[in-house]
Amino acid sequence: MDQPLSPGLYIVATPIGNLGDITARAAATLCRVDRILAEDKRVSAKLLAHIGATAPMTAYHDHSDDALRDRILADLSVKAIALISDAGTPLISDPGYKLVRAARAAGVAVHTLPGACAAIAALTLAGLPTDRFLFLGFLSAKTKARSETIAEIATLRASMVVYESGPRLSESLAARAAGLGPRDAAVIREISKLHEECVTGSLTELAERYADAPPRGEIVIVIGPPPERSEASDDDLDQALDEALARLSPSRAAAEVALLLGIPKKRAYARALERTGA
Ligand code: SAM
């Protein structure tokens, strides 16, 4: 008979589609814990039945009230409790960090059982640089908040990983093309499921492809880093600025051109002022 697990919090990653992706350690742990905290008990019931885990479940979200968190914390000093989410790694665009923080503050043991994560799986499929990447989770659906976030990170030399839904895909790709300039990207769908797919192209090409045909299923977008550029010549700069200044204020034109040519905004702005005689 298995030894009982020592008390503490066990963060357990679960599959993101294919039930066969549960790790042996995750399945064994879920079968031995005293209780399982789940985002949606109905969703997790299928996985638990599949592996034969019978521990009682409690619904847990980071917005669950403090009284529930306090009860869980009290139990954690004497019981082994697992935290799972509907799919993938808990805490990654999923509940859990408040509980982990509270458990650490209370001196409770916290263990993690690594496994599937859609962001990491998508990076392995995209064929884009993986040496540096930024995980952005879900971006706001509100246009202003979304473009502020995109502007904040536009000059980072890193790939970006974004969770997205089918109906918003095309609009969201177009917003990124506008804010990030020309970039290679990949739309990855239904990882580890029957209709797994990875479609690559520029952000603009992908936005057009999905404009009239929003795809079904779960989606991750991976966006490559800004292209390496040789230093733009003064002629290149003047040409791009003249085109942009016909539409935009000097400040906005400079921002757009700096992004397009991969040069500091200060250089573009100084030249924009000279071109407009300001
Ligand atoms: N914690 C999860 C993880 O480790 O990836 C992510 C949870 S988040 C609430 C759900 C989002 O992850 C989906 O909307 C989708 O963007 C992405 N996702 C989850 N499973 C996926 C799959 N099989 N294929 C593609 N994307 C997936």
PDB file of C-alpha atoms and ligand atoms in Angstrom:
ATOM      1  CA  MET A   1       0.000   0.000   0.000  1.00  0.00           C
ATOM      2  CA  ASP A   2       1.253   3.543  -0.879  1.00  0.00           C
ATOM      3  CA  GLN A   3       2.618   5.692   1.943  1.00  0.00           C
ATOM      4  CA  PRO A   4       0.268   8.640   2.579  1.00  0.00           C
ATOM      5  CA  LEU A   5       1.464  11.853   0.967  1.00  0.00           C
ATOM      6  CA  SER A   6       2.950  14.413   3.321  1.00  0.00           C
ATOM      7  CA  PRO A   7       0.676  17.385   4.004  1.00  0.00           C
ATOM      8  CA  GLY A   8       0.980  20.374   1.690  1.00  0.00           C
ATOM      9  CA  LEU A   9      -0.169  21.889  -1.565  1.00  0.00           C
ATOM     10  CA  TYR A  10       0.482  19.923  -4.779  1.00  0.00           C
ATOM     11  CA  ILE A  11       0.196  22.015  -7.966  1.00  0.00           C
ATOM     12  CA  VAL A  12      -0.634  19.423 -10.614  1.00  0.00           C
ATOM     13  CA  ALA A  13      -0.514  20.095 -14.391  1.00  0.00           C
ATOM     14  CA  THR A  14      -3.164  18.211 -16.392  1.00  0.00           C
ATOM     15  CA  PRO A  15      -3.515  17.596 -20.167  1.00  0.00           C
ATOM     16  CA  ILE A  16      -4.569  20.373 -22.584  1.00  0.00           C
ATOM     17  CA  GLY A  17      -6.483  17.999 -24.856  1.00  0.00           C
ATOM     18  CA  ASN A  18      -5.091  14.503 -25.069  1.00  0.00           C
ATOM     19  CA  LEU A  19      -5.731  12.662 -21.802  1.00  0.00           C
ATOM     20  CA  GLY A  20      -2.692  10.504 -22.526  1.00  0.00           C
ATOM     21  CA  ASP A  21      -0.529  13.540 -21.735  1.00  0.00           C
ATOM     22  CA  ILE A  22      -1.084  13.278 -17.985  1.00  0.00           C
ATOM     23  CA  THR A  23       2.238  12.414 -16.354  1.00  0.00           C
ATOM     24  CA  ALA A  24       2.604   9.222 -14.313  1.00  0.00           C
ATOM     25  CA  ARG A  25       3.479  11.314 -11.252  1.00  0.00           C
ATOM     26  CA  ALA A  26       0.451  13.596 -11.717  1.00  0.00           C
ATOM     27  CA  ALA A  27      -1.929  10.624 -11.984  1.00  0.00           C
ATOM     28  CA  ALA A  28      -0.388   8.870  -8.945  1.00  0.00           C
ATOM     29  CA  THR A  29      -0.524  12.067  -6.880  1.00  0.00           C
ATOM     30  CA  LEU A  30      -4.138  12.846  -7.774  1.00  0.00           C
ATOM     31  CA  CYS A  31      -5.035   9.285  -6.717  1.00  0.00           C
ATOM     32  CA  ARG A  32      -3.355   9.765  -3.320  1.00  0.00           C
ATOM     33  CA  VAL A  33      -4.241  13.303  -2.182  1.00  0.00           C
ATOM     34  CA  ASP A  34      -6.945  13.906   0.433  1.00  0.00           C
ATOM     35  CA  ARG A  35      -8.698  16.633  -1.568  1.00  0.00           C
ATOM     36  CA  ILE A  36      -8.561  18.208  -5.005  1.00  0.00           C
ATOM     37  CA  LEU A  37      -9.152  21.912  -5.613  1.00  0.00           C
ATOM     38  CA  ALA A  38     -10.544  22.362  -9.126  1.00  0.00           C
ATOM     39  CA  GLU A  39     -11.640  25.333 -11.202  1.00  0.00           C
ATOM     40  CA  ASP A  40     -14.749  23.597 -12.543  1.00  0.00           C
ATOM     41  CA  LYS A  41     -15.625  20.323 -10.838  1.00  0.00           C
ATOM     42  CA  ARG A  42     -17.640  19.038 -13.836  1.00  0.00           C
ATOM     43  CA  VAL A  43     -14.727  19.563 -16.223  1.00  0.00           C
ATOM     44  CA  SER A  44     -12.205  17.878 -13.915  1.00  0.00           C
ATOM     45  CA  ALA A  45     -14.540  14.972 -13.074  1.00  0.00           C
ATOM     46  CA  LYS A  46     -13.855  13.461 -16.530  1.00  0.00           C
ATOM     47  CA  LEU A  47     -10.087  13.446 -16.052  1.00  0.00           C
ATOM     48  CA  LEU A  48     -10.346  12.136 -12.488  1.00  0.00           C
ATOM     49  CA  ALA A  49     -12.651   9.290 -13.597  1.00  0.00           C
ATOM     50  CA  HIS A  50     -10.177   8.479 -16.399  1.00  0.00           C
ATOM     51  CA  ILE A  51      -7.305   8.005 -13.932  1.00  0.00           C
ATOM     52  CA  GLY A  52      -9.427   6.505 -11.128  1.00  0.00           C
ATOM     53  CA  ALA A  53      -8.943   9.368  -8.633  1.00  0.00           C
ATOM     54  CA  THR A  54     -11.709   9.495  -6.039  1.00  0.00           C
ATOM     55  CA  ALA A  55     -10.685  12.283  -3.633  1.00  0.00           C
ATOM     56  CA  PRO A  56     -13.441  14.835  -2.943  1.00  0.00           C
ATOM     57  CA  MET A  57     -13.263  18.042  -4.995  1.00  0.00           C
ATOM     58  CA  THR A  58     -13.735  21.651  -3.894  1.00  0.00           C
ATOM     59  CA  ALA A  59     -14.221  24.498  -6.388  1.00  0.00           C
ATOM     60  CA  TYR A  60     -11.421  27.056  -6.056  1.00  0.00           C
ATOM     61  CA  HIS A  61     -10.781  30.385  -7.846  1.00  0.00           C
ATOM     62  CA  ASP A  62      -8.471  33.217  -6.897  1.00  0.00           C
ATOM     63  CA  HIS A  63     -11.617  35.298  -6.355  1.00  0.00           C
ATOM     64  CA  SER A  64     -12.957  32.667  -3.925  1.00  0.00           C
ATOM     65  CA  ASP A  65     -13.580  34.371  -0.587  1.00  0.00           C
ATOM     66  CA  ASP A  66     -10.917  34.682   2.121  1.00  0.00           C
ATOM     67  CA  ALA A  67     -12.936  32.399   4.429  1.00  0.00           C
ATOM     68  CA  LEU A  68     -12.573  29.511   1.934  1.00  0.00           C
ATOM     69  CA  ARG A  69      -8.848  30.216   1.501  1.00  0.00           C
ATOM     70  CA  ASP A  70      -8.437  30.251   5.312  1.00  0.00           C
ATOM     71  CA  ARG A  71     -10.197  26.861   5.571  1.00  0.00           C
ATOM     72  CA  ILE A  72      -7.949  25.435   2.852  1.00  0.00           C
ATOM     73  CA  LEU A  73      -4.860  26.819   4.626  1.00  0.00           C
ATOM     74  CA  ALA A  74      -5.910  25.239   7.918  1.00  0.00           C
ATOM     75  CA  ASP A  75      -6.406  21.878   6.140  1.00  0.00           C
ATOM     76  CA  LEU A  76      -3.047  22.145   4.342  1.00  0.00           C
ATOM     77  CA  SER A  77      -1.112  21.732   7.570  1.00  0.00           C
ATOM     78  CA  VAL A  78      -2.596  18.240   8.055  1.00  0.00           C
ATOM     79  CA  LYS A  79      -3.717  17.139   4.568  1.00  0.00           C
ATOM     80  CA  ALA A  80      -2.264  16.664   1.091  1.00  0.00           C
ATOM     81  CA  ILE A  81      -4.299  18.883  -1.226  1.00  0.00           C
ATOM     82  CA  ALA A  82      -3.911  19.107  -5.014  1.00  0.00           C
ATOM     83  CA  LEU A  83      -4.700  22.163  -7.120  1.00  0.00           C
ATOM     84  CA  ILE A  84      -5.666  21.553 -10.748  1.00  0.00           C
ATOM     85  CA  SER A  85      -7.225  23.771 -13.406  1.00  0.00           C
ATOM     86  CA  ASP A  86      -9.559  22.884 -16.287  1.00  0.00           C
ATOM     87  CA  ALA A  87      -6.532  22.155 -18.481  1.00  0.00           C
ATOM     88  CA  GLY A  88      -2.782  22.588 -18.436  1.00  0.00           C
ATOM     89  CA  THR A  89      -0.646  24.167 -15.764  1.00  0.00           C
ATOM     90  CA  PRO A  90      -2.448  25.851 -12.850  1.00  0.00           C
ATOM     91  CA  LEU A  91      -1.589  29.558 -12.324  1.00  0.00           C
ATOM     92  CA  ILE A  92      -0.791  30.077 -16.043  1.00  0.00           C
ATOM     93  CA  SER A  93      -3.784  32.247 -17.055  1.00  0.00           C
ATOM     94  CA  ASP A  94      -5.562  30.178 -14.422  1.00  0.00           C
ATOM     95  CA  PRO A  95      -6.300  30.423 -10.681  1.00  0.00           C
ATOM     96  CA  GLY A  96      -3.794  29.628  -7.966  1.00  0.00           C
ATOM     97  CA  TYR A  97      -1.238  32.338  -7.298  1.00  0.00           C
ATOM     98  CA  LYS A  98      -3.104  33.804  -4.316  1.00  0.00           C
ATOM     99  CA  LEU A  99      -3.322  30.372  -2.752  1.00  0.00           C
ATOM    100  CA  VAL A 100       0.383  29.649  -3.338  1.00  0.00           C
ATOM    101  CA  ARG A 101       1.297  33.031  -1.869  1.00  0.00           C
ATOM    102  CA  ALA A 102      -0.903  32.408   1.184  1.00  0.00           C
ATOM    103  CA  ALA A 103       0.477  28.865   1.594  1.00  0.00           C
ATOM    104  CA  ARG A 104       4.067  30.170   1.497  1.00  0.00           C
ATOM    105  CA  ALA A 105       3.236  32.910   3.991  1.00  0.00           C
ATOM    106  CA  ALA A 106       1.743  30.248   6.299  1.00  0.00           C
ATOM    107  CA  GLY A 107       4.860  28.074   6.010  1.00  0.00           C
ATOM    108  CA  VAL A 108       2.990  25.259   4.227  1.00  0.00           C
ATOM    109  CA  ALA A 109       4.945  22.949   1.875  1.00  0.00           C
ATOM    110  CA  VAL A 110       4.236  23.674  -1.808  1.00  0.00           C
ATOM    111  CA  HIS A 111       5.167  21.143  -4.521  1.00  0.00           C
ATOM    112  CA  THR A 112       4.760  21.484  -8.273  1.00  0.00           C
ATOM    113  CA  LEU A 113       4.200  18.627 -10.723  1.00  0.00           C
ATOM    114  CA  PRO A 114       5.088  20.032 -14.151  1.00  0.00           C
ATOM    115  CA  GLY A 115       3.283  19.008 -17.329  1.00  0.00           C
ATOM    116  CA  ALA A 116       1.334  20.366 -20.291  1.00  0.00           C
ATOM    117  CA  CYS A 117       1.118  24.102 -20.892  1.00  0.00           C
ATOM    118  CA  ALA A 118      -0.410  25.493 -24.105  1.00  0.00           C
ATOM    119  CA  ALA A 119       2.052  28.427 -24.262  1.00  0.00           C
ATOM    120  CA  ILE A 120       5.116  26.173 -24.181  1.00  0.00           C
ATOM    121  CA  ALA A 121       3.599  23.574 -26.515  1.00  0.00           C
ATOM    122  CA  ALA A 122       2.754  26.353 -29.019  1.00  0.00           C
ATOM    123  CA  LEU A 123       6.324  27.669 -28.915  1.00  0.00           C
ATOM    124  CA  THR A 124       7.588  24.214 -29.837  1.00  0.00           C
ATOM    125  CA  LEU A 125       5.315  24.140 -32.913  1.00  0.00           C
ATOM    126  CA  ALA A 126       5.673  27.699 -34.221  1.00  0.00           C
ATOM    127  CA  GLY A 127       9.207  27.512 -35.637  1.00  0.00           C
ATOM    128  CA  LEU A 128       9.939  31.014 -34.294  1.00  0.00           C
ATOM    129  CA  PRO A 129      12.849  31.975 -32.011  1.00  0.00           C
ATOM    130  CA  THR A 130      12.471  30.511 -28.529  1.00  0.00           C
ATOM    131  CA  ASP A 131      15.618  31.841 -26.830  1.00  0.00           C
ATOM    132  CA  ARG A 132      13.676  34.828 -25.423  1.00  0.00           C
ATOM    133  CA  PHE A 133       9.902  34.994 -25.175  1.00  0.00           C
ATOM    134  CA  LEU A 134       7.274  36.996 -23.381  1.00  0.00           C
ATOM    135  CA  PHE A 135       4.037  35.351 -22.265  1.00  0.00           C
ATOM    136  CA  LEU A 136       1.156  37.822 -22.435  1.00  0.00           C
ATOM    137  CA  GLY A 137      -1.780  35.553 -21.534  1.00  0.00           C
ATOM    138  CA  PHE A 138      -5.085  36.970 -22.776  1.00  0.00           C
ATOM    139  CA  LEU A 139      -4.902  40.604 -23.889  1.00  0.00           C
ATOM    140  CA  SER A 140      -7.782  42.933 -23.092  1.00  0.00           C
ATOM    141  CA  ALA A 141     -10.647  42.915 -25.614  1.00  0.00           C
ATOM    142  CA  LYS A 142     -10.859  46.704 -25.162  1.00  0.00           C
ATOM    143  CA  THR A 143      -9.120  48.466 -28.063  1.00  0.00           C
ATOM    144  CA  LYS A 144      -7.407  51.173 -25.969  1.00  0.00           C
ATOM    145  CA  ALA A 145      -6.049  48.871 -23.253  1.00  0.00           C
ATOM    146  CA  ARG A 146      -4.888  46.380 -25.874  1.00  0.00           C
ATOM    147  CA  SER A 147      -3.023  48.969 -27.970  1.00  0.00           C
ATOM    148  CA  GLU A 148      -1.387  50.405 -24.818  1.00  0.00           C
ATOM    149  CA  THR A 149      -0.043  46.943 -23.947  1.00  0.00           C
ATOM    150  CA  ILE A 150       1.160  46.379 -27.509  1.00  0.00           C
ATOM    151  CA  ALA A 151       2.917  49.798 -27.555  1.00  0.00           C
ATOM    152  CA  GLU A 152       4.619  48.992 -24.239  1.00  0.00           C
ATOM    153  CA  ILE A 153       6.282  45.874 -25.635  1.00  0.00           C
ATOM    154  CA  ALA A 154       6.707  46.773 -29.314  1.00  0.00           C
ATOM    155  CA  THR A 155      10.486  47.224 -29.197  1.00  0.00           C
ATOM    156  CA  LEU A 156      11.275  44.086 -27.163  1.00  0.00           C
ATOM    157  CA  ARG A 157      13.561  41.696 -29.040  1.00  0.00           C
ATOM    158  CA  ALA A 158      11.633  38.609 -28.008  1.00  0.00           C
ATOM    159  CA  SER A 159       8.953  36.295 -29.349  1.00  0.00           C
ATOM    160  CA  MET A 160       5.515  36.801 -27.795  1.00  0.00           C
ATOM    161  CA  VAL A 161       2.907  34.237 -26.815  1.00  0.00           C
ATOM    162  CA  VAL A 162      -0.761  35.213 -26.575  1.00  0.00           C
ATOM    163  CA  TYR A 163      -3.887  33.211 -25.726  1.00  0.00           C
ATOM    164  CA  GLU A 164      -6.810  34.080 -27.995  1.00  0.00           C
ATOM    165  CA  SER A 165     -10.317  32.987 -28.957  1.00  0.00           C
ATOM    166  CA  GLY A 166     -11.537  32.202 -32.495  1.00  0.00           C
ATOM    167  CA  PRO A 167     -14.073  35.030 -32.907  1.00  0.00           C
ATOM    168  CA  ARG A 168     -11.486  37.672 -31.891  1.00  0.00           C
ATOM    169  CA  LEU A 169      -8.555  36.152 -33.780  1.00  0.00           C
ATOM    170  CA  SER A 170      -8.523  38.203 -36.983  1.00  0.00           C
ATOM    171  CA  GLU A 171      -9.129  41.548 -35.257  1.00  0.00           C
ATOM    172  CA  SER A 172      -6.466  40.776 -32.707  1.00  0.00           C
ATOM    173  CA  LEU A 173      -3.899  39.800 -35.378  1.00  0.00           C
ATOM    174  CA  ALA A 174      -4.645  43.036 -37.271  1.00  0.00           C
ATOM    175  CA  ALA A 175      -4.191  45.110 -34.090  1.00  0.00           C
ATOM    176  CA  ARG A 176      -0.813  43.473 -33.509  1.00  0.00           C
ATOM    177  CA  ALA A 177       0.246  44.040 -37.130  1.00  0.00           C
ATOM    178  CA  ALA A 178      -0.585  47.737 -36.697  1.00  0.00           C
ATOM    179  CA  GLY A 179       1.222  48.047 -33.367  1.00  0.00           C
ATOM    180  CA  LEU A 180       4.230  45.785 -33.916  1.00  0.00           C
ATOM    181  CA  GLY A 181       5.083  46.298 -37.574  1.00  0.00           C
ATOM    182  CA  PRO A 182       5.848  43.429 -39.950  1.00  0.00           C
ATOM    183  CA  ARG A 183       6.478  40.221 -38.003  1.00  0.00           C
ATOM    184  CA  ASP A 184       6.410  36.497 -38.639  1.00  0.00           C
ATOM    185  CA  ALA A 185       3.761  34.733 -36.594  1.00  0.00           C
ATOM    186  CA  ALA A 186       1.965  31.432 -36.105  1.00  0.00           C
ATOM    187  CA  VAL A 187      -1.617  30.589 -35.163  1.00  0.00           C
ATOM    188  CA  ILE A 188      -1.677  27.305 -33.292  1.00  0.00           C
ATOM    189  CA  ARG A 189      -4.942  25.541 -32.681  1.00  0.00           C
ATOM    190  CA  GLU A 190      -6.207  22.522 -30.789  1.00  0.00           C
ATOM    191  CA  ILE A 191      -2.823  21.303 -29.550  1.00  0.00           C
ATOM    192  CA  SER A 192      -2.751  17.538 -28.891  1.00  0.00           C
ATOM    193  CA  LYS A 193      -6.324  17.118 -30.228  1.00  0.00           C
ATOM    194  CA  LEU A 194      -7.665  15.643 -33.467  1.00  0.00           C
ATOM    195  CA  HIS A 195      -7.567  18.941 -35.369  1.00  0.00           C
ATOM    196  CA  GLU A 196      -4.193  20.194 -34.171  1.00  0.00           C
ATOM    197  CA  GLU A 197      -2.932  22.805 -36.627  1.00  0.00           C
ATOM    198  CA  CYS A 198      -0.145  25.372 -36.959  1.00  0.00           C
ATOM    199  CA  VAL A 199      -0.547  28.064 -39.639  1.00  0.00           C
ATOM    200  CA  THR A 200       2.371  30.417 -40.226  1.00  0.00           C
ATOM    201  CA  GLY A 201       2.669  33.730 -42.080  1.00  0.00           C
ATOM    202  CA  SER A 202       3.060  37.443 -41.425  1.00  0.00           C
ATOM    203  CA  LEU A 203       0.647  39.011 -38.930  1.00  0.00           C
ATOM    204  CA  THR A 204      -1.116  40.783 -41.807  1.00  0.00           C
ATOM    205  CA  GLU A 205      -1.449  37.616 -43.910  1.00  0.00           C
ATOM    206  CA  LEU A 206      -2.853  35.716 -40.942  1.00  0.00           C
ATOM    207  CA  ALA A 207      -5.311  38.532 -40.084  1.00  0.00           C
ATOM    208  CA  GLU A 208      -6.605  38.375 -43.691  1.00  0.00           C
ATOM    209  CA  ARG A 209      -6.786  34.597 -43.716  1.00  0.00           C
ATOM    210  CA  TYR A 210      -9.033  34.456 -40.650  1.00  0.00           C
ATOM    211  CA  ALA A 211     -11.099  37.621 -41.378  1.00  0.00           C
ATOM    212  CA  ASP A 212     -14.058  35.794 -42.910  1.00  0.00           C
ATOM    213  CA  ALA A 213     -13.520  32.414 -41.326  1.00  0.00           C
ATOM    214  CA  PRO A 214     -12.963  32.587 -37.564  1.00  0.00           C
ATOM    215  CA  PRO A 215     -11.517  29.208 -36.573  1.00  0.00           C
ATOM    216  CA  ARG A 216     -12.997  26.912 -33.952  1.00  0.00           C
ATOM    217  CA  GLY A 217     -11.271  25.574 -30.896  1.00  0.00           C
ATOM    218  CA  GLU A 218      -8.541  26.761 -28.578  1.00  0.00           C
ATOM    219  CA  ILE A 219      -5.856  29.062 -29.948  1.00  0.00           C
ATOM    220  CA  VAL A 220      -2.391  30.359 -29.147  1.00  0.00           C
ATOM    221  CA  ILE A 221      -0.698  33.056 -31.239  1.00  0.00           C
ATOM    222  CA  VAL A 222       3.089  33.144 -31.319  1.00  0.00           C
ATOM    223  CA  ILE A 223       4.669  36.309 -32.748  1.00  0.00           C
ATOM    224  CA  GLY A 224       8.329  36.453 -33.721  1.00  0.00           C
ATOM    225  CA  PRO A 225      10.732  39.206 -32.597  1.00  0.00           C
ATOM    226  CA  PRO A 226      11.163  42.358 -34.696  1.00  0.00           C
ATOM    227  CA  PRO A 227      13.269  41.642 -37.816  1.00  0.00           C
ATOM    228  CA  GLU A 228      17.001  42.378 -37.578  1.00  0.00           C
ATOM    229  CA  ARG A 229      17.735  45.487 -39.626  1.00  0.00           C
ATOM    230  CA  SER A 230      20.822  47.177 -40.888  1.00  0.00           C
ATOM    231  CA  GLU A 231      20.921  50.808 -39.769  1.00  0.00           C
ATOM    232  CA  ALA A 232      18.374  52.770 -41.869  1.00  0.00           C
ATOM    233  CA  SER A 233      19.950  55.417 -44.136  1.00  0.00           C
ATOM    234  CA  ASP A 234      18.882  59.093 -43.992  1.00  0.00           C
ATOM    235  CA  ASP A 235      17.195  58.596 -47.382  1.00  0.00           C
ATOM    236  CA  ASP A 236      15.172  55.624 -46.064  1.00  0.00           C
ATOM    237  CA  LEU A 237      14.191  57.688 -43.040  1.00  0.00           C
ATOM    238  CA  ASP A 238      13.129  60.730 -45.084  1.00  0.00           C
ATOM    239  CA  GLN A 239      11.098  58.630 -47.477  1.00  0.00           C
ATOM    240  CA  ALA A 240       9.246  56.801 -44.706  1.00  0.00           C
ATOM    241  CA  LEU A 241       8.706  60.027 -42.754  1.00  0.00           C
ATOM    242  CA  ASP A 242       7.304  61.938 -45.731  1.00  0.00           C
ATOM    243  CA  GLU A 243       4.756  59.184 -46.289  1.00  0.00           C
ATOM    244  CA  ALA A 244       3.793  59.077 -42.599  1.00  0.00           C
ATOM    245  CA  LEU A 245       3.738  62.879 -42.143  1.00  0.00           C
ATOM    246  CA  ALA A 246       1.125  63.118 -44.893  1.00  0.00           C
ATOM    247  CA  ARG A 247      -1.230  61.251 -42.514  1.00  0.00           C
ATOM    248  CA  LEU A 248      -0.006  61.833 -38.988  1.00  0.00           C
ATOM    249  CA  SER A 249       1.353  64.393 -36.515  1.00  0.00           C
ATOM    250  CA  PRO A 250       5.195  64.526 -36.257  1.00  0.00           C
ATOM    251  CA  SER A 251       5.129  62.609 -32.982  1.00  0.00           C
ATOM    252  CA  ARG A 252       2.889  59.818 -34.288  1.00  0.00           C
ATOM    253  CA  ALA A 253       4.705  59.679 -37.624  1.00  0.00           C
ATOM    254  CA  ALA A 254       8.039  59.363 -35.782  1.00  0.00           C
ATOM    255  CA  ALA A 255       6.688  56.536 -33.602  1.00  0.00           C
ATOM    256  CA  GLU A 256       5.375  54.642 -36.629  1.00  0.00           C
ATOM    257  CA  VAL A 257       8.562  55.091 -38.644  1.00  0.00           C
ATOM    258  CA  ALA A 258      10.839  54.212 -35.712  1.00  0.00           C
ATOM    259  CA  LEU A 259       8.948  50.939 -35.365  1.00  0.00           C
ATOM    260  CA  LEU A 260       9.011  50.280 -39.105  1.00  0.00           C
ATOM    261  CA  LEU A 261      12.739  50.958 -39.496  1.00  0.00           C
ATOM    262  CA  GLY A 262      13.840  49.635 -36.106  1.00  0.00           C
ATOM    263  CA  ILE A 263      15.516  52.926 -35.124  1.00  0.00           C
ATOM    264  CA  PRO A 264      15.268  55.009 -31.927  1.00  0.00           C
ATOM    265  CA  LYS A 265      12.170  57.203 -31.841  1.00  0.00           C
ATOM    266  CA  LYS A 266      14.363  60.181 -30.852  1.00  0.00           C
ATOM    267  CA  ARG A 267      16.166  60.069 -34.230  1.00  0.00           C
ATOM    268  CA  ALA A 268      12.899  59.779 -36.177  1.00  0.00           C
ATOM    269  CA  TYR A 269      11.248  62.600 -34.184  1.00  0.00           C
ATOM    270  CA  ALA A 270      14.182  65.008 -34.601  1.00  0.00           C
ATOM    271  CA  ARG A 271      14.116  64.417 -38.375  1.00  0.00           C
ATOM    272  CA  ALA A 272      10.299  64.710 -38.502  1.00  0.00           C
ATOM    273  CA  LEU A 273      10.549  68.168 -36.894  1.00  0.00           C
ATOM    274  CA  GLU A 274      13.173  69.210 -39.454  1.00  0.00           C
ATOM    275  CA  ARG A 275      11.000  67.929 -42.353  1.00  0.00           C
ATOM    276  CA  THR A 276       7.954  69.854 -41.125  1.00  0.00           C
ATOM    277  CA  GLY A 277       9.984  72.965 -40.266  1.00  0.00           C
ATOM    278  CA  ALA A 278       8.584  72.810 -36.708  1.00  0.00           C
TER     279      ALA A 278
HETATM  280  N1  SAM B   1      -3.369  26.877 -17.790  1.00  0.00           N
HETATM  281  C1  SAM B   1      -3.488  26.628 -19.209  1.00  0.00           C
HETATM  282  C2  SAM B   1      -2.113  26.283 -19.776  1.00  0.00           C
HETATM  283  O1  SAM B   1      -1.275  25.785 -19.050  1.00  0.00           O
HETATM  284  O2  SAM B   1      -1.911  26.497 -20.966  1.00  0.00           O
HETATM  285  C3  SAM B   1      -4.138  27.802 -19.933  1.00  0.00           C
HETATM  286  C4  SAM B   1      -5.502  28.134 -19.445  1.00  0.00           C
HETATM  287  S1  SAM B   1      -6.250  29.437 -20.290  1.00  0.00           S
HETATM  288  C5  SAM B   1      -7.682  29.721 -19.298  1.00  0.00           C
HETATM  289  C6  SAM B   1      -6.991  28.657 -21.671  1.00  0.00           C
HETATM  290  C7  SAM B   1      -6.344  29.101 -22.985  1.00  0.00           C
HETATM  291  O3  SAM B   1      -5.162  28.350 -23.235  1.00  0.00           O
HETATM  292  C8  SAM B   1      -7.227  28.840 -24.194  1.00  0.00           C
HETATM  293  O4  SAM B   1      -8.167  29.879 -24.385  1.00  0.00           O
HETATM  294  C9  SAM B   1      -6.209  28.793 -25.318  1.00  0.00           C
HETATM  295  O5  SAM B   1      -5.804  30.100 -25.691  1.00  0.00           O
HETATM  296  C10 SAM B   1      -5.040  28.080 -24.614  1.00  0.00           C
HETATM  297  N2  SAM B   1      -5.162  26.636 -24.801  1.00  0.00           N
HETATM  298  C11 SAM B   1      -5.506  25.705 -23.880  1.00  0.00           C
HETATM  299  N3  SAM B   1      -5.506  24.476 -24.424  1.00  0.00           N
HETATM  300  C12 SAM B   1      -5.149  24.608 -25.713  1.00  0.00           C
HETATM  301  C13 SAM B   1      -4.965  23.709 -26.809  1.00  0.00           C
HETATM  302  N4  SAM B   1      -5.170  22.415 -26.662  1.00  0.00           N
HETATM  303  N5  SAM B   1      -4.592  24.219 -27.999  1.00  0.00           N
HETATM  304  C14 SAM B   1      -4.382  25.543 -28.153  1.00  0.00           C
HETATM  305  N6  SAM B   1      -4.541  26.443 -27.152  1.00  0.00           N
HETATM  306  C15 SAM B   1      -4.915  25.990 -25.959  1.00  0.00           C
END
